[in-house]
mmCIF file of C-alpha atoms in Angstrom:
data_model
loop_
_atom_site.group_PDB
_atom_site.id
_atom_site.type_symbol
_atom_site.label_atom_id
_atom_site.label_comp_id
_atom_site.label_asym_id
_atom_site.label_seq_id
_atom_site.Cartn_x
_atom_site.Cartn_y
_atom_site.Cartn_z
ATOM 1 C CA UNK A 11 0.000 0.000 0.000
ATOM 2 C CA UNK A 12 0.977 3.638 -0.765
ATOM 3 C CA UNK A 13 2.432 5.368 2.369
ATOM 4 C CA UNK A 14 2.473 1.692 4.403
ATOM 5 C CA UNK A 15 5.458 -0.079 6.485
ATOM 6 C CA UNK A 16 5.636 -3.168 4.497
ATOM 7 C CA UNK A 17 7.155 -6.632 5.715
ATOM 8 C CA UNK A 18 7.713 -9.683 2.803
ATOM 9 C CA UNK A 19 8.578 -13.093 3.482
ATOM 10 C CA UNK A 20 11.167 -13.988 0.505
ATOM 11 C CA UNK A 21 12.121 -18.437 0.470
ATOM 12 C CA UNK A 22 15.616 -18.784 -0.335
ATOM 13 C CA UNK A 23 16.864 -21.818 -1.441
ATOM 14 C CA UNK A 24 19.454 -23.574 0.645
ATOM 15 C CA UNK A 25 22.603 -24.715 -0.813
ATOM 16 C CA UNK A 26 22.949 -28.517 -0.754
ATOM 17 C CA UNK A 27 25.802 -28.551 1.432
ATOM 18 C CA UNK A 28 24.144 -26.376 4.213
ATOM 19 C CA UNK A 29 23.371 -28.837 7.044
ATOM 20 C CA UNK A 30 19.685 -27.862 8.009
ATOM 21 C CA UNK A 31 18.892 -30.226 11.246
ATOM 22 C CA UNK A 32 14.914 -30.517 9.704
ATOM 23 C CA UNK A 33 16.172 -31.509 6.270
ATOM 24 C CA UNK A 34 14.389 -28.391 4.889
ATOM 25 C CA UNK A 35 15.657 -27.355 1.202
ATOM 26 C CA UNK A 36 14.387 -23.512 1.523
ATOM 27 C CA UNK A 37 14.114 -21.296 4.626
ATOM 28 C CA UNK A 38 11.794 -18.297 4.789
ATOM 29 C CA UNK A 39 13.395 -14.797 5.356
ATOM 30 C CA UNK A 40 11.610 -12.357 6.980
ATOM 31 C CA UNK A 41 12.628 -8.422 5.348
ATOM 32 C CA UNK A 42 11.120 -5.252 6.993
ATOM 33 C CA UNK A 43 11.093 -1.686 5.285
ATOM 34 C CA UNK A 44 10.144 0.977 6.955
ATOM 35 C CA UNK A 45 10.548 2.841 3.758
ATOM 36 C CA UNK A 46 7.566 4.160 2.560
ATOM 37 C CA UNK A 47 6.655 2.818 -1.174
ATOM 38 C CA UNK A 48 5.392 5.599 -3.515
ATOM 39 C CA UNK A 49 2.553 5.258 -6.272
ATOM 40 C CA UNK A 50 3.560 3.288 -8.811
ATOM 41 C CA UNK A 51 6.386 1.655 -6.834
ATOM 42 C CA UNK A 52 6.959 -1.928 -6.662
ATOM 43 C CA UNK A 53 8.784 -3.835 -4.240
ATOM 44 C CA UNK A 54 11.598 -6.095 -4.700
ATOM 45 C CA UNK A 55 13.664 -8.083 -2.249
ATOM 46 C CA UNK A 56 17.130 -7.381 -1.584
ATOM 47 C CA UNK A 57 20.009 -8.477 -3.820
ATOM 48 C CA UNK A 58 21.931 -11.558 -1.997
ATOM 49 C CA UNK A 59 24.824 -10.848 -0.371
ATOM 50 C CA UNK A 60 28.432 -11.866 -1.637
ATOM 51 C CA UNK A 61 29.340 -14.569 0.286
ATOM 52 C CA UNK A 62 33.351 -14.364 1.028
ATOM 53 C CA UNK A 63 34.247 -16.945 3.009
ATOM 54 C CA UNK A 64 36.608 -19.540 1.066
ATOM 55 C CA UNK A 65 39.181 -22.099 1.663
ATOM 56 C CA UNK A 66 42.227 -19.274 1.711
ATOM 57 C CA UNK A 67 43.738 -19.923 -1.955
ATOM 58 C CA UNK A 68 44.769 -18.003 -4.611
ATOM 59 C CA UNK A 69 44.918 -19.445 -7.928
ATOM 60 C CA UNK A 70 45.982 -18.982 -11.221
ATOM 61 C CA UNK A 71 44.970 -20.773 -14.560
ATOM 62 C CA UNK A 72 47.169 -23.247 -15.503
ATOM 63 C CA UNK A 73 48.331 -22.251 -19.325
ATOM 64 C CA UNK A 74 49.530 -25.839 -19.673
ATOM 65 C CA UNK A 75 46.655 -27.946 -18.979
ATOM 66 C CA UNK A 76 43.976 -25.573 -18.568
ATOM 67 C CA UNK A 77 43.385 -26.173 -15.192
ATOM 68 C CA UNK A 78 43.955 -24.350 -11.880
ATOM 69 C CA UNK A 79 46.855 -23.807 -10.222
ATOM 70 C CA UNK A 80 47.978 -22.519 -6.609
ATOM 71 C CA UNK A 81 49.357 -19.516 -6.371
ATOM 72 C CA UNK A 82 49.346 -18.712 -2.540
ATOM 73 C CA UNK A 83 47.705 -19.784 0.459
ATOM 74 C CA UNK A 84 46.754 -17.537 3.252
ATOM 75 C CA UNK A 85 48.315 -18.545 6.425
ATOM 76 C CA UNK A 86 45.700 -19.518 8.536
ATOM 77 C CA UNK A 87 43.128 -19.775 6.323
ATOM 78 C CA UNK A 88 41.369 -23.530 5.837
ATOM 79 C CA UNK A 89 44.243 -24.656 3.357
ATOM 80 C CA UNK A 90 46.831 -24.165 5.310
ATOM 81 C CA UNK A 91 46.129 -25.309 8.186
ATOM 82 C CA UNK A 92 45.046 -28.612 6.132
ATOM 83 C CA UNK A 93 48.616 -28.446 5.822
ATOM 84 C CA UNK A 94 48.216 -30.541 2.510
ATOM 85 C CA UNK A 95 47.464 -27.894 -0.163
ATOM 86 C CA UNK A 96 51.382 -26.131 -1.333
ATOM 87 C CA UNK A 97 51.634 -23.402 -3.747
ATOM 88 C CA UNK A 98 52.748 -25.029 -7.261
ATOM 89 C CA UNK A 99 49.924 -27.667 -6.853
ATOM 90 C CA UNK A 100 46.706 -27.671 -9.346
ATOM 91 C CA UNK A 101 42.996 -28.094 -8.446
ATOM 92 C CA UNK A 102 41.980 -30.906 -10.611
ATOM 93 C CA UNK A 103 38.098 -31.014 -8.826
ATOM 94 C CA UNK A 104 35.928 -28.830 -6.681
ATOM 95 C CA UNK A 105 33.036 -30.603 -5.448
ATOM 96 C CA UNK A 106 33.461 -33.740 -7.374
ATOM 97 C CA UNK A 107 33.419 -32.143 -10.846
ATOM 98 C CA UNK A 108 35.912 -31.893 -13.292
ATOM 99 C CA UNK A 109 37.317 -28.379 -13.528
ATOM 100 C CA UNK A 110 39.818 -28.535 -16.327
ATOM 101 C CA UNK A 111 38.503 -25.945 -19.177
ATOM 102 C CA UNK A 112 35.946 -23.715 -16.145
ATOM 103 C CA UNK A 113 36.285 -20.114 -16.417
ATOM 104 C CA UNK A 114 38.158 -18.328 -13.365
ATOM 105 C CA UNK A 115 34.589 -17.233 -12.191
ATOM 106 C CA UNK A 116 32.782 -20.409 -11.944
ATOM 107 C CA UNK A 117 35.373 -21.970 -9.839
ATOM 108 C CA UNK A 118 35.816 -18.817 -7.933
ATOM 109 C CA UNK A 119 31.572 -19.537 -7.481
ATOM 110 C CA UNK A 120 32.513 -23.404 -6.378
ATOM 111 C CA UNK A 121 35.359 -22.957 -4.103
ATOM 112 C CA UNK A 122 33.389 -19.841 -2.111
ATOM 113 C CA UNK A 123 30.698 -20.139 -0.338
ATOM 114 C CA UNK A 124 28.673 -19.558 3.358
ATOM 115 C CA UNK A 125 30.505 -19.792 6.333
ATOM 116 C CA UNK A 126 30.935 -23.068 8.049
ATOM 117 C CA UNK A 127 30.078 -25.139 5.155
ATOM 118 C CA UNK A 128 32.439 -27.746 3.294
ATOM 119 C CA UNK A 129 33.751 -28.212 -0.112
ATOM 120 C CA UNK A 130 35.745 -30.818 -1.560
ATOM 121 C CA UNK A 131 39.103 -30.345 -3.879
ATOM 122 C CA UNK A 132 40.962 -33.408 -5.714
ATOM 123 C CA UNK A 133 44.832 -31.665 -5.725
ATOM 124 C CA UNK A 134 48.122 -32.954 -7.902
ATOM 125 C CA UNK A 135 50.684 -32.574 -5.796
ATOM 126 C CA UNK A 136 53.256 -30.356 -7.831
ATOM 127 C CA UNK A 137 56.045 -32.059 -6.527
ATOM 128 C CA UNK A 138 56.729 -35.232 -6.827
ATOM 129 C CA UNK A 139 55.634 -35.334 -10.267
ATOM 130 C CA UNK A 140 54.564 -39.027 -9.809
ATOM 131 C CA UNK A 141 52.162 -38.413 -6.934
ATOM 132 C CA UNK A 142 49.016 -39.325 -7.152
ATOM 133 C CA UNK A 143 46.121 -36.870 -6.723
ATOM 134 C CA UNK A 144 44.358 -36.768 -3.137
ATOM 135 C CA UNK A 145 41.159 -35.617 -2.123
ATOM 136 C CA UNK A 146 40.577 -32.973 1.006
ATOM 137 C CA UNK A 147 37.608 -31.824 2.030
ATOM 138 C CA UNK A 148 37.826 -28.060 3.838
ATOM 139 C CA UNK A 149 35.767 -25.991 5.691
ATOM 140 C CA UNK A 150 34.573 -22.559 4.425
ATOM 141 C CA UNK A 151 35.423 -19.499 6.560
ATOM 142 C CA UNK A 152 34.683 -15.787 6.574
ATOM 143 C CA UNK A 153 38.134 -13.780 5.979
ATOM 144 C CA UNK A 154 39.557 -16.432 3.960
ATOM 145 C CA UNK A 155 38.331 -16.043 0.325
ATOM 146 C CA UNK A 156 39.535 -17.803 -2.540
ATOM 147 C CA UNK A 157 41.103 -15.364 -4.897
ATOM 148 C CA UNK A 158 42.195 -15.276 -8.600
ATOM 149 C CA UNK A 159 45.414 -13.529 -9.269
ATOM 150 C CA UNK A 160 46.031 -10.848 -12.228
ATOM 151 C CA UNK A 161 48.403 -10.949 -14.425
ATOM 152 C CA UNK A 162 49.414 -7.756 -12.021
ATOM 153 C CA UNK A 163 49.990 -10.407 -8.686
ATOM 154 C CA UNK A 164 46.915 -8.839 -7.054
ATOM 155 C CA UNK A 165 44.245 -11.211 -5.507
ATOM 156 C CA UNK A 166 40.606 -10.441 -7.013
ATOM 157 C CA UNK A 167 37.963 -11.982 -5.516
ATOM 158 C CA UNK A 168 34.596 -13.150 -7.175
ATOM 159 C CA UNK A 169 32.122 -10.240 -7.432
#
């Protein structure tokens, strides 16, 4: 209504790795303006919000093989502390998919996500070259981003 406080209920859909104790897929979010709408104004919910927590990498596209490899990991992000993920080693799989040929972004979109929740990487060990790849599963946090870098050296994150 014209000149009215209005309050909308917007469902979100969960991702599938968010644990939800009821096994709900959706949860309803309650958003209150006290914004007054105009005539002829419509209401539309808010934008998400970027979600920056990550695993702590930065990566670069691997020219040879078109994958993705590590450029740095941020000391005590979730990488490092894995203590299994070294700079020099490619991301062969995030989340059980294939990543060889993805665009920066869509991995970037993969390897970042809500705090708290997991994602799993298959890594090739960059040294020794006969090593076999592992997987690791890490935990998202907030502060810890996963980053591609420039051709400049400077980390950009997903926006």
């Amino acid at each position: 209504p014209v000149g009215s406080a209005v309050e909308v209920r917007v469902r979100r859909t969960l991702p599938q790795d968010t644990p939800s104790s009821s096994g709900a897929t959706s949860r309803d979010v309650m958003v209150r303006t006290t914004r007054r709408l105009g005539s002829g104004e419509a209401l539309t919910p808010p934008a998400p919000q970027r979600q920056d927590a990550g695993v702590g990498l930065t990566l670069r596209r691997d020219e040879g093989g078109g994958g993705f490899r590590v450029r740095r990991v941020q000391i005590e992000g979730p990488a490092w502390r894995s203590g299994a993920v070294k700079v020099g080693d490619s991301i062969l799989q995030v989340g059980g998919t294939e990543i060889t040929g993805w665009g920066m972004d869509k991995v970037l979109l993969m390897l970042n996500g809500g705090p708290g929740s997991g994602v799993d990487l298959v890594v090739q060990q960059a040294a020794p070259s006969d090593a076999s790849p592992f997987h690791i599963r890490l935990s998202r946090v907030a502060g810890a981003p996963t980053v591609a870098e420039s051709r400049a050296g400077v980390g950009l994150t997903h926006q």
